[in-house]
Amino acid sequence: TQLLEQSPQFLSIQEGENLTVYCNSSSVFSSLQWYRQEPGEGPVLLVTVVTGGEVKKLKRLTFQFGDARKDSSLHITAAQPGDTGLYLCAGAGGSEKLVFGKGMKLTVNP
Amino acid sequence: EPEVTQTPSHQVTQMGQEVILRCVPISNHLYFYWYRQILGQKVEFLVSFYNNEISEKSEIFDDQFSVERPDGSNFTLKIRSTKLEDSAMYFCASSVRGGRGTGELFFGEGSRLTVL
């Protein structure tokens, strides 16, 4: 059974601080996606990483896929209140099914 | 920007009743999915659909569940006889290349099902 564990599960920080979210597994994934979900809404795709060691940047967000394609991280620089939300990682393991982590709930206080 | 749309946004039903949740995927997408999220828990895969047939399903997707693409635009999830534990947010998603490709899924805003 493929599992993705995210840490931390909750984070409350002040505006301007940096943070890193981790997504770990013992399984290899062919690709890994990061989504952001607002309460009562569907997950919104942020990025997909495919190659081991890959780094992608999306404005203040930096995503990295581990060399062995078993883990990923999301780093946010200078967090803003608009970054508040639930950040989900999800892995594709060669089938149609995406395996989701439980998410990291981020609160950025002004 | 194209988006996945779902109806209804919220449905309340009595245990044992049939429910149909509807979705309009993004028009040029070929792979369609249903996921669900019980309150406070992970998003869970239910079923994938490609070329007018189920391509994969999870253990959750038992005989009480069915999916259909009745025309060129709609994709439906039917629960024949709802149980209390079916209460969840149901998300429809669509993809160009599917999970065996890049796995990029685009989700709708969800249909909240409450079974009393």
Short mmCIF file of C-alpha atoms in Angstrom, two decimals:
data_model
loop_
_atom_site.label_atom_id
_atom_site.label_comp_id
_atom_site.label_asym_id
_atom_site.label_seq_id
_atom_site.Cartn_x
_atom_site.Cartn_y
_atom_site.Cartn_z
CA THR A 1 0.00 0.00 0.00
CA GLN A 2 1.41 3.36 -1.02
CA LEU A 3 1.26 6.01 1.69
CA LEU A 4 2.31 9.66 1.76
CA GLU A 5 3.04 11.24 5.11
CA GLN A 6 3.10 15.01 5.39
CA SER A 7 4.77 17.03 8.12
CA PRO A 8 4.07 19.19 9.89
CA GLN A 9 0.30 18.70 9.91
CA PHE A 10 -0.39 22.20 11.22
CA LEU A 11 1.65 25.40 11.06
CA SER A 12 0.79 28.89 12.23
CA ILE A 13 3.32 31.58 11.36
CA GLN A 14 3.65 35.34 11.03
CA GLU A 15 3.63 37.14 7.72
CA GLY A 16 7.13 37.32 6.24
CA GLU A 17 8.40 34.04 7.73
CA ASN A 18 9.69 31.13 5.66
CA LEU A 19 8.45 27.55 5.96
CA THR A 20 9.02 24.08 4.54
CA VAL A 21 6.49 21.26 4.24
CA TYR A 22 7.63 17.69 3.77
CA CYS A 23 5.97 14.80 1.97
CA ASN A 24 7.54 11.39 2.56
CA SER A 25 6.95 7.82 1.46
CA SER A 26 8.68 4.47 1.37
CA SER A 27 7.30 3.99 -2.16
CA VAL A 28 8.61 5.31 -5.46
CA PHE A 29 6.25 7.56 -7.42
CA SER A 30 6.37 8.28 -11.14
CA SER A 31 5.25 11.84 -10.43
CA LEU A 32 4.19 13.91 -7.48
CA GLN A 33 1.77 16.81 -7.39
CA TRP A 34 1.18 19.57 -4.88
CA TYR A 35 -2.31 20.95 -4.44
CA ARG A 36 -3.80 23.70 -2.34
CA GLN A 37 -7.29 23.31 -0.95
CA GLU A 38 -9.53 25.98 0.58
CA PRO A 39 -12.30 24.96 3.01
CA GLY A 40 -15.32 23.56 1.15
CA GLU A 41 -13.57 23.59 -2.22
CA GLY A 42 -11.69 21.16 -4.41
CA PRO A 43 -7.88 20.81 -4.54
CA VAL A 44 -6.21 23.22 -6.95
CA LEU A 45 -3.08 21.99 -8.71
CA LEU A 46 0.06 23.99 -7.94
CA VAL A 47 2.80 21.94 -9.58
CA THR A 48 3.83 18.50 -10.86
CA VAL A 49 7.35 17.13 -10.42
CA VAL A 50 8.43 14.14 -12.46
CA THR A 51 12.22 13.77 -12.46
CA GLY A 52 14.23 12.77 -9.38
CA GLY A 53 16.04 15.83 -8.01
CA GLU A 54 13.81 18.20 -9.95
CA VAL A 55 13.26 21.69 -8.54
CA LYS A 56 10.41 23.92 -9.68
CA LYS A 57 9.67 27.48 -8.65
CA LEU A 58 6.32 29.19 -8.66
CA LYS A 59 6.83 32.79 -7.46
CA ARG A 60 7.61 32.41 -3.73
CA LEU A 61 7.01 28.64 -3.73
CA THR A 62 9.85 26.18 -4.40
CA PHE A 63 9.08 22.51 -4.94
CA GLN A 64 11.63 19.72 -4.89
CA PHE A 65 11.34 16.04 -5.80
CA GLY A 66 13.74 13.71 -4.00
CA ASP A 67 16.46 11.96 -5.98
CA ALA A 68 14.85 8.58 -5.35
CA ARG A 69 11.36 9.92 -6.18
CA LYS A 70 10.05 8.90 -2.75
CA ASP A 71 9.73 12.33 -1.17
CA SER A 72 9.13 15.97 -1.91
CA SER A 73 9.25 19.33 -0.18
CA LEU A 74 7.51 22.65 -0.58
CA HIS A 75 9.29 25.77 0.62
CA ILE A 76 7.45 29.08 0.90
CA THR A 77 9.51 32.26 1.19
CA ALA A 78 8.14 35.33 2.94
CA ALA A 79 4.70 33.86 3.58
CA GLN A 80 1.66 36.10 3.16
CA PRO A 81 -1.86 35.81 4.61
CA GLY A 82 -3.07 34.82 1.13
CA ASP A 83 -0.96 31.65 1.42
CA THR A 84 -3.25 30.37 4.17
CA GLY A 85 -4.81 27.02 3.21
CA LEU A 86 -4.38 23.26 3.19
CA TYR A 87 -1.40 22.03 1.18
CA LEU A 88 -1.70 18.48 -0.15
CA CYS A 89 0.85 16.29 -1.83
CA ALA A 90 -0.33 13.47 -4.08
CA GLY A 91 1.65 10.75 -5.82
CA ALA A 92 1.05 8.84 -9.03
CA GLY A 93 2.49 5.33 -8.85
CA GLY A 94 1.97 4.06 -12.37
CA SER A 95 -1.78 3.53 -12.14
CA GLU A 96 -4.74 5.89 -12.54
CA LYS A 97 -5.00 6.34 -8.78
CA LEU A 98 -3.49 9.35 -7.04
CA VAL A 99 -2.46 8.74 -3.42
CA PHE A 100 -2.94 11.80 -1.25
CA GLY A 101 -1.26 12.85 1.95
CA LYS A 102 -3.39 14.17 4.79
CA GLY A 103 -2.23 17.72 4.18
CA MET A 104 -0.56 20.55 6.03
CA LYS A 105 -2.87 23.26 7.31
CA LEU A 106 -1.08 26.60 7.08
CA THR A 107 -2.20 29.79 8.78
CA VAL A 108 -0.29 32.99 8.04
CA ASN A 109 -1.12 35.76 10.47
CA PRO A 110 -0.83 39.41 9.40
CA GLU B 1 -10.09 29.34 -17.83
CA PRO B 2 -11.73 25.91 -18.33
CA GLU B 3 -12.92 24.25 -15.14
CA VAL B 4 -14.64 21.14 -13.87
CA THR B 5 -18.16 21.88 -12.66
CA GLN B 6 -20.19 19.78 -10.23
CA THR B 7 -23.82 19.69 -9.18
CA PRO B 8 -25.36 19.75 -6.67
CA SER B 9 -23.04 21.58 -4.32
CA HIS B 10 -24.82 20.04 -1.34
CA GLN B 11 -27.31 17.18 -1.11
CA VAL B 12 -29.04 15.85 1.97
CA THR B 13 -30.65 12.43 1.68
CA GLN B 14 -32.17 9.71 3.81
CA MET B 15 -30.31 6.44 4.33
CA GLY B 16 -31.27 3.92 1.65
CA GLN B 17 -32.09 6.52 -1.00
CA GLU B 18 -30.38 6.73 -4.38
CA VAL B 19 -28.18 9.72 -5.14
CA ILE B 20 -26.73 10.93 -8.44
CA LEU B 21 -23.87 13.40 -8.43
CA ARG B 22 -23.14 15.18 -11.69
CA CYS B 23 -19.96 16.55 -13.21
CA VAL B 24 -18.99 18.33 -16.40
CA PRO B 25 -15.26 17.68 -16.98
CA ILE B 26 -12.97 20.00 -18.95
CA SER B 27 -13.93 19.56 -22.60
CA ASN B 28 -10.68 18.25 -24.14
CA HIS B 29 -9.86 15.93 -21.24
CA LEU B 30 -10.06 12.17 -21.75
CA TYR B 31 -9.71 10.75 -18.23
CA PHE B 32 -12.34 11.23 -15.58
CA TYR B 33 -12.31 10.47 -11.87
CA TRP B 34 -14.29 10.49 -8.69
CA TYR B 35 -12.59 11.00 -5.35
CA ARG B 36 -14.12 11.51 -1.94
CA GLN B 37 -13.04 13.19 1.27
CA ILE B 38 -14.66 12.34 4.56
CA LEU B 39 -14.49 15.30 6.94
CA GLY B 40 -11.00 15.60 8.43
CA GLN B 41 -9.60 12.70 6.42
CA LYS B 42 -7.51 12.20 3.28
CA VAL B 43 -8.78 12.59 -0.25
CA GLU B 44 -9.46 8.99 -1.41
CA PHE B 45 -9.63 7.57 -4.92
CA LEU B 46 -12.90 5.95 -5.92
CA VAL B 47 -12.81 5.30 -9.67
CA SER B 48 -11.24 6.29 -12.97
CA PHE B 49 -12.99 6.25 -16.34
CA TYR B 50 -11.50 6.28 -19.82
CA ASN B 51 -12.83 5.45 -23.26
CA ASN B 52 -16.33 4.89 -21.89
CA GLU B 53 -15.38 2.30 -19.33
CA ILE B 54 -13.98 2.01 -15.81
CA SER B 55 -10.19 1.75 -15.99
CA GLU B 56 -9.56 1.36 -12.27
CA LYS B 57 -11.53 1.32 -9.03
CA SER B 58 -10.79 1.17 -5.34
CA GLU B 59 -12.13 -1.18 -2.65
CA ILE B 60 -14.54 1.60 -1.64
CA PHE B 61 -16.21 1.48 -5.05
CA ASP B 62 -18.44 -1.54 -4.44
CA ASP B 63 -21.66 -2.66 -6.14
CA GLN B 64 -23.55 0.27 -4.62
CA PHE B 65 -21.57 2.68 -6.78
CA SER B 66 -21.70 3.18 -10.53
CA VAL B 67 -20.46 5.76 -13.00
CA GLU B 68 -21.74 6.77 -16.38
CA ARG B 69 -20.96 9.19 -19.18
CA PRO B 70 -24.44 9.46 -20.68
CA ASP B 71 -23.48 12.04 -23.31
CA GLY B 72 -20.41 13.89 -24.52
CA SER B 73 -20.21 16.25 -21.60
CA ASN B 74 -21.61 14.81 -18.35
CA PHE B 75 -20.00 12.29 -16.02
CA THR B 76 -22.13 10.96 -13.17
CA LEU B 77 -21.63 9.02 -9.95
CA LYS B 78 -24.61 7.06 -8.66
CA ILE B 79 -24.92 5.62 -5.18
CA ARG B 80 -27.82 3.14 -5.23
CA SER B 81 -28.67 2.84 -1.54
CA THR B 82 -26.86 5.40 0.58
CA LYS B 83 -25.41 4.56 3.98
CA LEU B 84 -24.49 6.90 6.81
CA GLU B 85 -20.80 6.33 6.08
CA ASP B 86 -21.25 7.64 2.51
CA SER B 87 -21.47 11.16 3.96
CA ALA B 88 -18.50 12.97 2.46
CA MET B 89 -17.39 15.56 -0.06
CA TYR B 90 -17.28 13.97 -3.51
CA PHE B 91 -14.86 15.46 -6.02
CA CYS B 92 -14.93 14.95 -9.75
CA ALA B 93 -11.65 15.41 -11.61
CA SER B 94 -10.45 15.24 -15.18
CA SER B 95 -7.07 14.91 -16.85
CA VAL B 96 -5.57 15.10 -20.32
CA ARG B 97 -3.05 12.29 -19.97
CA GLY B 98 -4.25 10.39 -16.93
CA GLY B 99 -2.42 9.02 -13.93
CA ARG B 100 -0.06 6.93 -16.01
CA GLY B 101 1.06 10.17 -17.68
CA THR B 102 1.93 13.22 -15.62
CA GLY B 103 -0.98 12.60 -13.28
CA GLU B 104 -2.15 16.21 -13.39
CA LEU B 105 -5.75 16.25 -12.26
CA PHE B 106 -8.10 19.20 -12.27
CA PHE B 107 -10.75 19.00 -9.58
CA GLY B 108 -14.24 20.43 -9.32
CA GLU B 109 -15.42 22.26 -6.24
CA GLY B 110 -17.11 19.16 -4.88
CA SER B 111 -20.56 17.92 -3.95
CA ARG B 112 -21.19 17.58 -0.24
CA LEU B 113 -23.38 14.54 0.51
CA THR B 114 -25.04 14.26 3.89
CA VAL B 115 -26.84 10.98 4.65
CA LEU B 116 -29.28 11.07 7.56
#
